[in-house]
Short mmCIF file of C-alpha atoms and ligand atoms in Angstrom, two decimals:
data_model
loop_
_atom_site.label_atom_id
_atom_site.label_comp_id
_atom_site.label_asym_id
_atom_site.label_seq_id
_atom_site.Cartn_x
_atom_site.Cartn_y
_atom_site.Cartn_z
CA MET Z 1 13.23 -31.65 124.27
CA SER Z 2 14.70 -34.44 122.23
CA GLU Z 3 12.73 -36.59 119.87
CA ALA Z 4 9.80 -38.83 121.19
CA TRP Z 5 11.06 -42.05 122.80
CA THR Z 6 10.21 -45.04 120.61
CA LEU Z 7 11.11 -48.69 120.27
CA ASN Z 8 13.13 -50.05 117.33
CA PRO Z 9 10.73 -52.35 115.39
CA ASP Z 10 13.56 -54.55 114.55
CA ARG Z 11 14.96 -54.96 117.98
CA LEU Z 12 16.74 -58.32 118.72
CA PHE Z 13 16.91 -59.18 115.00
CA SER Z 14 20.18 -59.69 113.18
CA SER Z 15 21.86 -56.97 111.18
CA ASP Z 16 22.37 -59.31 108.35
CA PRO Z 17 19.61 -58.30 105.78
CA THR Z 18 18.64 -61.83 104.57
CA ARG Z 19 18.41 -63.18 108.12
CA ARG Z 20 16.61 -60.11 109.46
CA GLY Z 21 14.03 -60.38 106.57
CA LEU Z 22 13.15 -63.89 107.37
CA ALA Z 23 13.19 -63.12 111.26
CA ARG Z 24 10.59 -60.42 110.59
CA ARG Z 25 8.45 -62.66 108.52
CA LEU Z 26 8.45 -65.41 111.15
CA TYR Z 27 7.85 -62.95 114.01
CA GLY Z 28 4.91 -61.53 112.07
CA GLU Z 29 3.47 -64.99 112.19
CA VAL Z 30 3.75 -65.40 115.91
CA GLN Z 31 3.78 -61.93 117.35
CA ASN Z 32 -0.02 -62.04 118.18
CA LEU Z 33 -0.51 -65.63 119.11
CA PRO Z 34 -2.06 -65.88 122.58
CA ILE Z 35 0.16 -65.91 125.60
CA VAL Z 36 0.56 -69.14 127.62
CA GLY Z 37 2.21 -68.57 130.95
CA PRO Z 38 2.52 -71.87 132.80
CA HIS Z 39 4.85 -70.59 135.50
CA GLY Z 40 4.80 -67.18 137.15
CA HIS Z 41 4.18 -65.13 140.29
CA VAL Z 42 1.36 -62.75 139.51
CA PRO Z 43 -0.87 -62.49 142.65
CA PRO Z 44 -4.19 -64.22 141.75
CA GLY Z 45 -6.15 -61.58 143.65
CA LEU Z 46 -5.15 -59.10 141.02
CA ILE Z 47 -7.25 -60.91 138.51
CA ALA Z 48 -9.79 -62.36 140.83
CA ASP Z 49 -11.09 -59.09 142.19
CA PRO Z 50 -12.87 -57.20 139.26
CA ASP Z 51 -12.35 -53.99 141.03
CA ALA Z 52 -8.61 -54.52 141.58
CA THR Z 53 -6.39 -51.75 140.30
CA LEU Z 54 -2.67 -51.78 139.60
CA GLY Z 55 -1.98 -49.06 142.26
CA SER Z 56 0.43 -46.35 141.55
CA PRO Z 57 3.24 -46.20 139.07
CA ALA Z 58 5.61 -47.35 141.79
CA ASP Z 59 3.33 -50.15 142.94
CA LEU Z 60 3.43 -51.33 139.33
CA PHE Z 61 6.97 -51.02 138.07
CA ILE Z 62 9.12 -50.88 141.18
CA ILE Z 63 7.98 -52.17 144.55
CA PRO Z 64 7.10 -55.83 143.62
CA ASP Z 65 9.78 -56.32 140.92
CA HIS Z 66 13.10 -57.72 142.33
CA TYR Z 67 14.64 -57.48 138.87
CA VAL Z 68 14.27 -53.76 139.26
CA TYR Z 69 15.20 -53.15 142.87
CA ARG Z 70 18.06 -55.57 142.97
CA MET Z 71 19.83 -53.55 140.19
CA LEU Z 72 19.11 -50.29 142.04
CA HIS Z 73 20.32 -51.82 145.18
CA SER Z 74 23.65 -52.91 143.50
CA ARG Z 75 24.29 -49.26 142.69
CA GLY Z 76 23.61 -48.02 146.30
CA VAL Z 77 19.92 -47.16 146.29
CA ALA Z 78 18.54 -48.36 149.67
CA MET Z 79 15.49 -50.73 149.19
CA GLU Z 80 13.82 -48.78 152.01
CA ASP Z 81 13.99 -45.73 149.63
CA LEU Z 82 12.27 -47.64 147.02
CA GLY Z 83 9.29 -48.62 149.23
CA VAL Z 84 10.10 -52.32 149.43
CA PRO Z 85 8.14 -53.38 152.62
CA THR Z 86 10.13 -54.75 155.43
CA LEU Z 87 9.21 -57.95 157.27
CA ASP Z 88 8.94 -56.31 160.72
CA GLY Z 89 6.94 -53.39 159.38
CA THR Z 90 9.60 -50.73 159.89
CA PRO Z 91 8.55 -47.82 157.89
CA VAL Z 92 9.93 -47.38 154.31
CA GLU Z 93 9.46 -44.60 151.73
CA ALA Z 94 5.71 -44.11 151.35
CA ASP Z 95 5.82 -41.18 148.86
CA HIS Z 96 5.42 -42.88 145.50
CA ARG Z 97 6.41 -39.80 143.64
CA LYS Z 98 9.72 -39.90 145.46
CA ILE Z 99 10.22 -43.51 144.74
CA TRP Z 100 9.46 -42.92 141.08
CA GLN Z 101 11.84 -39.93 140.95
CA ARG Z 102 14.64 -42.02 142.40
CA PHE Z 103 13.98 -44.83 139.87
CA CYS Z 104 13.90 -42.45 136.83
CA GLU Z 105 17.13 -40.78 137.86
CA LYS Z 106 18.77 -44.18 137.79
CA PHE Z 107 17.10 -45.54 134.68
CA HIS Z 108 20.44 -45.55 132.91
CA LEU Z 109 21.36 -48.60 135.03
CA PHE Z 110 19.13 -50.67 132.92
CA ARG Z 111 20.80 -49.85 129.67
CA GLY Z 112 21.65 -53.14 127.81
CA THR Z 113 19.63 -55.34 130.31
CA PRO Z 114 16.57 -57.40 129.68
CA THR Z 115 14.92 -55.45 132.58
CA GLY Z 116 15.51 -52.26 130.45
CA LEU Z 117 13.72 -53.84 127.55
CA TRP Z 118 10.83 -54.95 129.67
CA LEU Z 119 10.50 -51.58 131.22
CA SER Z 120 10.70 -49.83 127.94
CA GLU Z 121 8.07 -51.94 126.39
CA GLY Z 122 5.82 -51.58 129.35
CA LEU Z 123 6.12 -47.88 129.30
CA VAL Z 124 6.03 -47.27 125.63
CA GLY Z 125 4.02 -50.11 124.30
CA VAL Z 126 1.51 -50.48 127.17
CA PHE Z 127 1.14 -46.98 128.50
CA GLY Z 128 2.13 -44.79 125.57
CA VAL Z 129 4.95 -43.02 127.34
CA THR Z 130 6.89 -40.79 124.83
CA GLU Z 131 9.72 -39.60 127.12
CA LYS Z 132 12.60 -41.46 128.39
CA PRO Z 133 12.73 -41.68 132.17
CA SER Z 134 15.18 -39.12 133.61
CA ALA Z 135 15.41 -36.75 136.59
CA ALA Z 136 13.70 -34.13 134.56
CA SER Z 137 10.98 -36.31 132.96
CA ALA Z 138 10.11 -38.31 136.08
CA GLN Z 139 7.15 -36.37 137.41
CA ARG Z 140 5.62 -35.78 133.90
CA ILE Z 141 5.72 -39.56 133.31
CA TYR Z 142 4.18 -40.18 136.67
CA ASP Z 143 1.30 -37.87 135.87
CA HIS Z 144 0.90 -39.67 132.46
CA LEU Z 145 0.87 -43.11 134.07
CA GLU Z 146 -1.40 -42.05 136.96
CA GLU Z 147 -3.93 -40.73 134.50
CA ARG Z 148 -3.98 -44.01 132.44
CA LEU Z 149 -4.05 -46.17 135.56
CA ALA Z 150 -7.25 -44.47 136.58
CA GLY Z 151 -8.96 -45.48 133.31
CA PRO Z 152 -11.07 -48.63 132.78
CA GLU Z 153 -8.70 -49.88 130.16
CA TYR Z 154 -5.83 -50.29 132.71
CA VAL Z 155 -7.57 -52.50 135.24
CA PRO Z 156 -5.88 -55.82 135.45
CA ARG Z 157 -8.77 -57.86 133.82
CA ALA Z 158 -8.88 -55.44 130.90
CA LEU Z 159 -5.03 -55.68 130.43
CA PHE Z 160 -5.21 -59.40 130.67
CA GLU Z 161 -7.49 -59.31 127.67
CA ARG Z 162 -5.41 -56.81 125.80
CA PHE Z 163 -2.30 -58.83 126.42
CA GLY Z 164 -4.02 -61.95 124.87
CA VAL Z 165 -3.38 -64.10 127.89
CA GLU Z 166 -4.86 -67.63 127.12
CA VAL Z 167 -3.43 -69.27 130.39
CA LEU Z 168 -1.59 -67.78 133.39
CA CYS Z 169 -0.55 -70.08 136.13
CA THR Z 170 0.21 -68.65 139.59
CA THR Z 171 2.47 -70.13 142.26
CA ASP Z 172 0.80 -71.02 145.54
CA ALA Z 173 1.88 -72.68 148.68
CA ALA Z 174 0.68 -76.17 149.66
CA THR Z 175 -1.33 -74.72 152.46
CA ASP Z 176 -3.03 -72.01 150.43
CA THR Z 177 -6.83 -72.30 150.47
CA LEU Z 178 -7.11 -70.83 146.91
CA GLU Z 179 -9.94 -68.42 147.57
CA HIS Z 180 -8.96 -66.26 144.61
CA HIS Z 181 -8.94 -69.18 142.35
CA ALA Z 182 -12.29 -70.12 143.65
CA SER Z 183 -13.76 -66.85 142.83
CA LEU Z 184 -12.01 -66.90 139.53
CA ARG Z 185 -13.77 -70.08 138.63
CA LYS Z 186 -17.07 -68.75 139.66
CA ASP Z 187 -16.45 -65.83 137.34
CA GLY Z 188 -15.70 -68.29 134.42
CA TRP Z 189 -11.89 -67.48 134.60
CA GLY Z 190 -10.89 -70.83 136.02
CA GLU Z 191 -9.33 -72.17 132.85
CA ARG Z 192 -7.40 -68.98 132.23
CA VAL Z 193 -5.84 -68.36 135.74
CA ARG Z 194 -4.65 -71.71 137.31
CA PRO Z 195 -2.95 -72.41 140.62
CA THR Z 196 0.26 -74.30 140.87
CA PHE Z 197 1.13 -76.51 143.87
CA ARG Z 198 4.47 -75.42 145.48
CA PRO Z 199 5.08 -77.28 148.74
CA ASP Z 200 8.57 -76.09 149.55
CA ALA Z 201 7.56 -74.38 152.82
CA VAL Z 202 6.64 -77.93 154.19
CA THR Z 203 8.88 -80.20 152.23
CA ASP Z 204 12.06 -78.24 153.04
CA LEU Z 205 12.67 -78.98 156.78
CA SER Z 206 14.95 -75.95 157.04
CA ALA Z 207 12.36 -73.54 155.80
CA PRO Z 208 11.65 -70.70 158.25
CA GLY Z 209 8.63 -71.26 160.31
CA TRP Z 210 8.50 -74.98 159.24
CA ARG Z 211 6.80 -76.26 162.35
CA GLY Z 212 3.98 -73.72 161.85
CA ASN Z 213 3.71 -74.47 158.21
CA VAL Z 214 3.18 -78.13 159.12
CA ASP Z 215 0.56 -77.25 161.68
CA ARG Z 216 -1.29 -75.19 158.95
CA LEU Z 217 -0.98 -78.16 156.58
CA SER Z 218 -2.95 -80.32 159.24
CA GLU Z 219 -5.53 -77.58 159.50
CA VAL Z 220 -6.32 -77.14 155.79
CA SER Z 221 -5.96 -80.82 154.83
CA GLY Z 222 -7.91 -82.10 157.75
CA ILE Z 223 -5.25 -84.73 158.36
CA ASP Z 224 -3.42 -84.38 161.52
CA VAL Z 225 0.27 -84.67 160.53
CA VAL Z 226 1.95 -86.59 163.30
CA GLY Z 227 4.50 -88.38 161.33
CA TYR Z 228 5.87 -89.11 157.92
CA GLN Z 229 2.89 -91.09 156.59
CA SER Z 230 0.32 -88.58 157.59
CA PHE Z 231 2.51 -85.82 156.15
CA LEU Z 232 2.45 -87.71 152.81
CA ASP Z 233 -1.38 -88.21 153.11
CA ALA Z 234 -1.88 -84.48 153.85
CA LEU Z 235 0.30 -83.54 150.68
CA GLU Z 236 -1.84 -85.93 148.55
CA GLN Z 237 -4.99 -84.32 149.85
CA ARG Z 238 -3.61 -80.85 149.00
CA ARG Z 239 -2.50 -82.01 145.49
CA SER Z 240 -6.02 -83.17 144.71
CA PHE Z 241 -7.48 -80.08 146.01
CA PHE Z 242 -5.29 -78.07 143.80
CA GLU Z 243 -6.19 -80.18 140.68
CA GLU Z 244 -9.97 -79.68 141.50
CA MET Z 245 -9.11 -75.95 141.45
CA GLY Z 246 -7.57 -76.18 138.04
CA ALA Z 247 -3.86 -76.78 138.73
CA VAL Z 248 -1.90 -78.49 135.99
CA ALA Z 249 1.51 -78.60 137.68
CA THR Z 250 3.64 -78.54 140.80
CA ASP Z 251 6.81 -76.60 141.38
CA HIS Z 252 9.81 -77.51 143.60
CA SER Z 253 12.83 -75.47 144.43
CA ALA Z 254 16.08 -76.92 145.58
CA THR Z 255 19.59 -75.62 145.88
CA THR Z 256 21.10 -78.73 144.22
CA PRO Z 257 19.00 -81.05 141.96
CA HIS Z 258 20.03 -83.94 144.07
CA THR Z 259 17.40 -86.91 144.28
CA GLU Z 260 17.69 -89.85 146.41
CA ARG Z 261 15.15 -92.45 147.77
CA LEU Z 262 15.56 -92.99 151.55
CA GLY Z 263 14.33 -96.16 153.16
CA GLU Z 264 10.92 -95.84 154.69
CA GLY Z 265 12.45 -96.12 158.19
CA GLU Z 266 14.89 -93.45 157.42
CA ALA Z 267 12.43 -90.95 156.05
CA GLU Z 268 10.26 -91.52 159.18
CA ALA Z 269 13.21 -91.09 161.46
CA ILE Z 270 14.15 -87.75 159.81
CA PHE Z 271 10.72 -86.41 159.88
CA ALA Z 272 10.32 -87.41 163.48
CA ARG Z 273 13.48 -85.45 164.27
CA ALA Z 274 12.19 -82.39 162.42
CA LEU Z 275 8.88 -82.56 164.44
CA ALA Z 276 10.89 -82.64 167.64
CA GLY Z 277 12.92 -79.72 166.40
CA SER Z 278 16.26 -81.65 166.18
CA ALA Z 279 16.73 -82.16 162.45
CA ASP Z 280 20.12 -80.86 161.12
CA VAL Z 281 21.15 -79.48 157.84
CA GLN Z 282 22.10 -82.92 156.54
CA ASP Z 283 18.58 -84.28 157.51
CA ALA Z 284 17.02 -81.46 155.63
CA ALA Z 285 19.28 -81.91 152.39
CA ARG Z 286 18.45 -85.67 152.31
CA PHE Z 287 14.80 -85.14 153.14
CA THR Z 288 14.39 -82.73 150.16
CA ALA Z 289 16.25 -85.19 147.79
CA HIS Z 290 13.85 -87.81 149.02
CA MET Z 291 10.65 -85.70 148.77
CA LEU Z 292 11.51 -84.90 145.03
CA MET Z 293 11.22 -88.72 144.55
CA GLU Z 294 7.95 -88.82 146.34
CA MET Z 295 6.61 -85.78 144.45
CA ALA Z 296 7.52 -87.56 141.16
CA ARG Z 297 5.58 -90.62 142.40
CA MET Z 298 2.65 -88.51 143.22
CA SER Z 299 2.76 -86.75 139.78
CA ALA Z 300 2.89 -89.99 137.98
CA GLU Z 301 -0.29 -90.98 140.06
CA ASP Z 302 -2.27 -87.71 139.65
CA GLY Z 303 -0.94 -86.42 136.47
CA LEU Z 304 0.36 -83.05 137.65
CA VAL Z 305 3.39 -82.00 135.74
CA MET Z 306 6.42 -81.60 138.08
CA GLN Z 307 8.65 -78.62 137.73
CA VAL Z 308 11.96 -78.20 139.46
CA HIS Z 309 13.87 -74.93 139.76
CA ALA Z 310 17.28 -75.93 141.05
CA GLY Z 311 20.73 -74.23 141.24
CA SER Z 312 19.83 -71.17 143.01
CA LEU Z 313 21.45 -70.28 146.40
CA ARG Z 314 18.48 -68.46 147.77
CA ASN Z 315 18.74 -65.51 150.04
CA HIS Z 316 22.46 -65.14 149.61
CA HIS Z 317 22.51 -61.78 151.32
CA GLN Z 318 21.63 -62.45 155.01
CA ALA Z 319 20.85 -58.95 155.96
CA VAL Z 320 18.49 -58.33 153.03
CA TYR Z 321 16.77 -61.59 153.77
CA GLN Z 322 16.24 -60.73 157.52
CA ARG Z 323 14.89 -57.32 156.68
CA PHE Z 324 12.85 -58.00 153.53
CA GLY Z 325 12.35 -61.80 153.40
CA PRO Z 326 12.78 -64.17 150.40
CA ASP Z 327 12.62 -63.41 146.73
CA ALA Z 328 14.37 -60.05 147.27
CA GLY Z 329 16.81 -60.27 144.35
CA ALA Z 330 19.56 -62.05 146.04
CA ASP Z 331 19.05 -65.60 144.72
CA ILE Z 332 22.51 -66.46 143.24
CA PRO Z 333 23.31 -69.35 141.01
CA VAL Z 334 25.55 -72.24 142.07
CA ALA Z 335 27.20 -74.96 139.93
CA SER Z 336 24.84 -78.02 139.78
CA ASP Z 337 25.30 -81.59 139.02
CA TRP Z 338 22.13 -82.60 137.19
CA THR Z 339 23.73 -85.82 135.75
CA ARG Z 340 24.30 -87.46 139.11
CA GLY Z 341 21.58 -85.46 140.79
CA LEU Z 342 18.63 -86.63 138.70
CA ARG Z 343 19.90 -90.10 138.25
CA ALA Z 344 17.74 -91.75 141.03
CA LEU Z 345 14.59 -89.88 139.88
CA LEU Z 346 14.95 -90.60 136.25
CA ASN Z 347 15.85 -94.20 136.87
CA GLU Z 348 12.66 -94.53 138.80
CA ARG Z 349 10.42 -92.34 136.57
CA GLY Z 350 12.15 -91.16 133.52
CA ASP Z 351 10.32 -93.82 131.28
CA ASP Z 352 6.90 -93.65 133.00
CA PRO Z 353 4.44 -92.40 130.36
CA ARG Z 354 2.32 -90.99 133.17
CA PHE Z 355 5.09 -88.66 134.34
CA ARG Z 356 6.51 -85.48 133.17
CA LEU Z 357 9.32 -83.39 134.61
CA VAL Z 358 10.17 -79.78 133.45
CA VAL Z 359 13.46 -78.63 134.83
CA PHE Z 360 14.93 -74.98 135.10
CA ALA Z 361 18.56 -74.49 135.60
CA LEU Z 362 20.87 -71.54 136.41
CA ASP Z 363 24.21 -73.35 135.74
CA GLU Z 364 24.47 -72.56 131.93
CA GLY Z 365 27.37 -75.12 131.45
CA ALA Z 366 24.84 -77.84 132.41
CA TYR Z 367 22.62 -77.12 129.54
CA SER Z 368 24.79 -78.53 126.85
CA ARG Z 369 26.92 -80.85 129.09
CA GLU Z 370 24.03 -82.59 131.06
CA LEU Z 371 20.61 -81.28 130.59
CA ALA Z 372 20.25 -81.52 126.78
CA PRO Z 373 21.76 -85.06 126.74
CA LEU Z 374 19.37 -86.11 129.67
CA ALA Z 375 16.35 -84.72 127.86
CA GLY Z 376 17.58 -86.16 124.60
CA HIS Z 377 17.27 -89.60 126.41
CA TYR Z 378 14.51 -89.73 129.01
CA PRO Z 379 11.12 -89.40 127.63
CA ALA Z 380 9.66 -87.86 130.84
CA LEU Z 381 12.13 -84.92 130.91
CA LEU Z 382 11.59 -81.59 129.20
CA LEU Z 383 13.89 -78.54 129.47
CA GLY Z 384 12.30 -75.34 130.78
CA ALA Z 385 12.94 -71.92 129.43
CA PRO Z 386 16.02 -69.85 130.46
CA TRP Z 387 15.29 -68.74 133.91
CA TRP Z 388 16.13 -65.62 136.15
CA PHE Z 389 19.35 -63.95 134.85
CA PHE Z 390 19.20 -66.03 131.64
CA ASP Z 391 15.59 -64.84 130.85
CA SER Z 392 17.42 -62.33 128.56
CA PRO Z 393 18.19 -62.00 124.86
CA LEU Z 394 21.77 -63.33 125.13
CA GLY Z 395 20.68 -65.98 127.72
CA MET Z 396 18.06 -67.21 125.35
CA ARG Z 397 20.42 -67.51 122.43
CA ARG Z 398 23.02 -69.35 124.56
CA TYR Z 399 20.23 -71.72 125.64
CA LEU Z 400 19.06 -72.33 122.07
CA ASP Z 401 22.63 -72.97 120.86
CA ALA Z 402 23.26 -75.26 123.96
CA VAL Z 403 20.25 -77.48 123.85
CA ILE Z 404 18.31 -77.60 120.52
CA GLU Z 405 20.95 -79.57 118.61
CA THR Z 406 21.12 -82.35 121.17
CA ALA Z 407 17.64 -82.33 122.80
CA GLY Z 408 15.69 -81.25 119.73
CA LEU Z 409 12.82 -78.56 120.00
CA TYR Z 410 10.24 -81.14 121.19
CA ASN Z 411 12.20 -81.95 124.37
CA THR Z 412 11.73 -78.37 125.46
CA ALA Z 413 8.78 -76.83 127.25
CA GLY Z 414 8.42 -73.48 125.52
CA PHE Z 415 8.48 -70.35 127.40
CA ASN Z 416 7.17 -68.87 130.74
CA ASP Z 417 7.42 -65.39 131.96
CA ASP Z 418 8.01 -66.28 135.69
CA THR Z 419 7.17 -62.66 136.52
CA ARG Z 420 5.80 -60.85 139.54
CA ALA Z 421 5.41 -57.70 137.49
CA PHE Z 422 2.10 -58.02 135.71
CA VAL Z 423 2.78 -55.42 133.07
CA SER Z 424 6.02 -57.18 132.08
CA ILE Z 425 4.13 -60.38 130.85
CA PRO Z 426 3.65 -59.29 127.16
CA SER Z 427 7.24 -57.90 126.87
CA ARG Z 428 8.76 -60.92 128.37
CA HIS Z 429 7.00 -63.19 125.79
CA ASP Z 430 7.83 -60.68 123.01
CA VAL Z 431 11.51 -60.90 123.74
CA TRP Z 432 11.26 -64.72 123.60
CA ARG Z 433 9.39 -64.60 120.26
CA ARG Z 434 11.74 -62.19 118.67
CA VAL Z 435 14.88 -64.04 119.79
CA THR Z 436 13.52 -67.52 118.82
CA CYS Z 437 12.41 -66.16 115.35
CA ASP Z 438 15.71 -64.48 114.75
CA TRP Z 439 17.57 -67.78 115.90
CA LEU Z 440 15.44 -69.86 113.55
CA ALA Z 441 16.00 -67.42 110.78
CA GLY Z 442 19.71 -67.91 111.33
CA MET Z 443 19.35 -71.68 111.19
CA ALA Z 444 17.31 -71.41 107.86
CA VAL Z 445 19.51 -68.99 106.04
CA VAL Z 446 22.46 -71.55 106.42
CA GLY Z 447 20.11 -74.35 105.31
CA VAL Z 448 20.00 -76.39 108.59
CA ILE Z 449 16.19 -76.14 108.56
CA ASP Z 450 13.98 -74.98 105.62
CA GLU Z 451 11.58 -72.02 105.94
CA GLU Z 452 8.58 -74.19 106.32
CA ASP Z 453 10.21 -75.87 109.36
CA ALA Z 454 11.24 -72.55 110.64
CA SER Z 455 7.62 -71.28 110.51
CA GLU Z 456 6.32 -74.36 112.44
CA MET Z 457 9.11 -74.17 114.95
CA ALA Z 458 8.46 -70.53 115.70
CA ARG Z 459 4.73 -71.28 116.49
CA GLU Z 460 5.87 -74.07 118.79
CA PHE Z 461 8.38 -71.76 120.54
CA ALA Z 462 5.84 -69.13 120.90
CA HIS Z 463 2.82 -71.11 121.89
CA GLY Z 464 2.54 -74.85 121.15
CA LEU Z 465 5.33 -76.25 123.25
CA ALA Z 466 4.12 -74.87 126.51
CA ARG Z 467 0.56 -76.03 125.95
CA LYS Z 468 1.74 -79.47 125.11
CA ALA Z 469 4.19 -79.66 128.06
CA TYR Z 470 1.54 -78.69 130.57
CA GLY Z 471 -1.41 -80.61 128.98
CA LEU Z 472 -3.14 -77.45 128.09
CA GLU Z 473 -4.01 -78.41 124.69
CA ARG Z 474 -6.97 -76.88 123.14
CA GLU Z 475 -7.71 -74.70 120.19
CA PRO Z 476 -6.15 -71.35 120.47
CA VAL Z 477 -8.65 -68.71 121.34
CA GLY Z 478 -6.87 -66.10 119.24
CA ARG Z 479 -5.70 -62.73 120.43
CA LEU Z 480 -8.78 -61.28 122.40
ZN1 ZN J 501 9.25 -68.66 139.45
#
């Protein structure tokens, strides 16, 4: 057998010795700072239930992680063979050892990708695996993981402590009753695991099952949604419930970042058509643009930070969507016009000291051309971390190159891991910390900033910016 599988301690640092030396020093200062994760998709039940386990190695690394199975799918592995559940319950592979074998046989597909880095760090760093996944090593690694996962140090709450997570925000539907968050609060975990209000399923008139979602909204809010005004009332009720449950932010997804305020009569008419089942695609697009304005208004009033993820044509692959549902790895970037798109919203709220907007983009050209200049002007606007395909070492470098010179560090919102894969949390933050430290070292060795600035900026990137952006300011609790 070849040598033990290890990770390069200088990974993602420059090969230039001066820059690398400084990058190492900066990284040493931030490596163990607590993790702040203001946006992500870890199921709250995983932390809420003290007896929850992470399941099998396939449950942990493959089945819920669309970054993993979209790559395997792209090289011809059927999602059914990876155990990804179907919407209609048609059976999929249930033998997790077989799923794991398939994954290990194809592990080479992740070479050079951020997913490859996260998987390697999870396996080596978190679980102490010493063999690289392959057809031959697959079952031995499975045995090793299974043994670890059965121990008390690998239950979600213990890992949460080990990872040093200070705050983790989940993403929850407007109609969610937040039972898991309620029990987290009872257990004293309410400040560490917080919900996020994501109302897309009711504000997007074209969302599947929209009518049923609105009925559910009536039910949980206690406000009978019979028209546009009662719809707004119900949303306000839900927002204040989320806030009581510890939420600090909302999140909104839109294919384009278009915002537009409709006249009251027009919004009412579109909403009435939707209730009657006769709204068309134009109605839905205009209503989404209008609801972004209304959500901004509500944010200014209740103080929840507004996040917008725009520029993703979701569910691109119809057959995959019909069989497996949303978030199945087929959300593909589209060109976005942020300058014109956000104009209405920023003119109404961009100067409002009560309002904060964090935007996430997938059109990289827009970072330097549109978003950094917008953030470099409007006080309310902060730029979110590189997202989805650009949550990667090179994506981060391009983002830093594109935005910092124009927007400055303090018009950005730090990092979030945006992950569904619990064990990838520390590795995702680690990649960001390494890349930002190396990037700052690069700026310092050519004298754009000095080493003192670089140190402070590294701490902001790793920890401070996210806390400031989401109003989570409090003394760091230290790595637990
Ligand atoms: Zn997300």
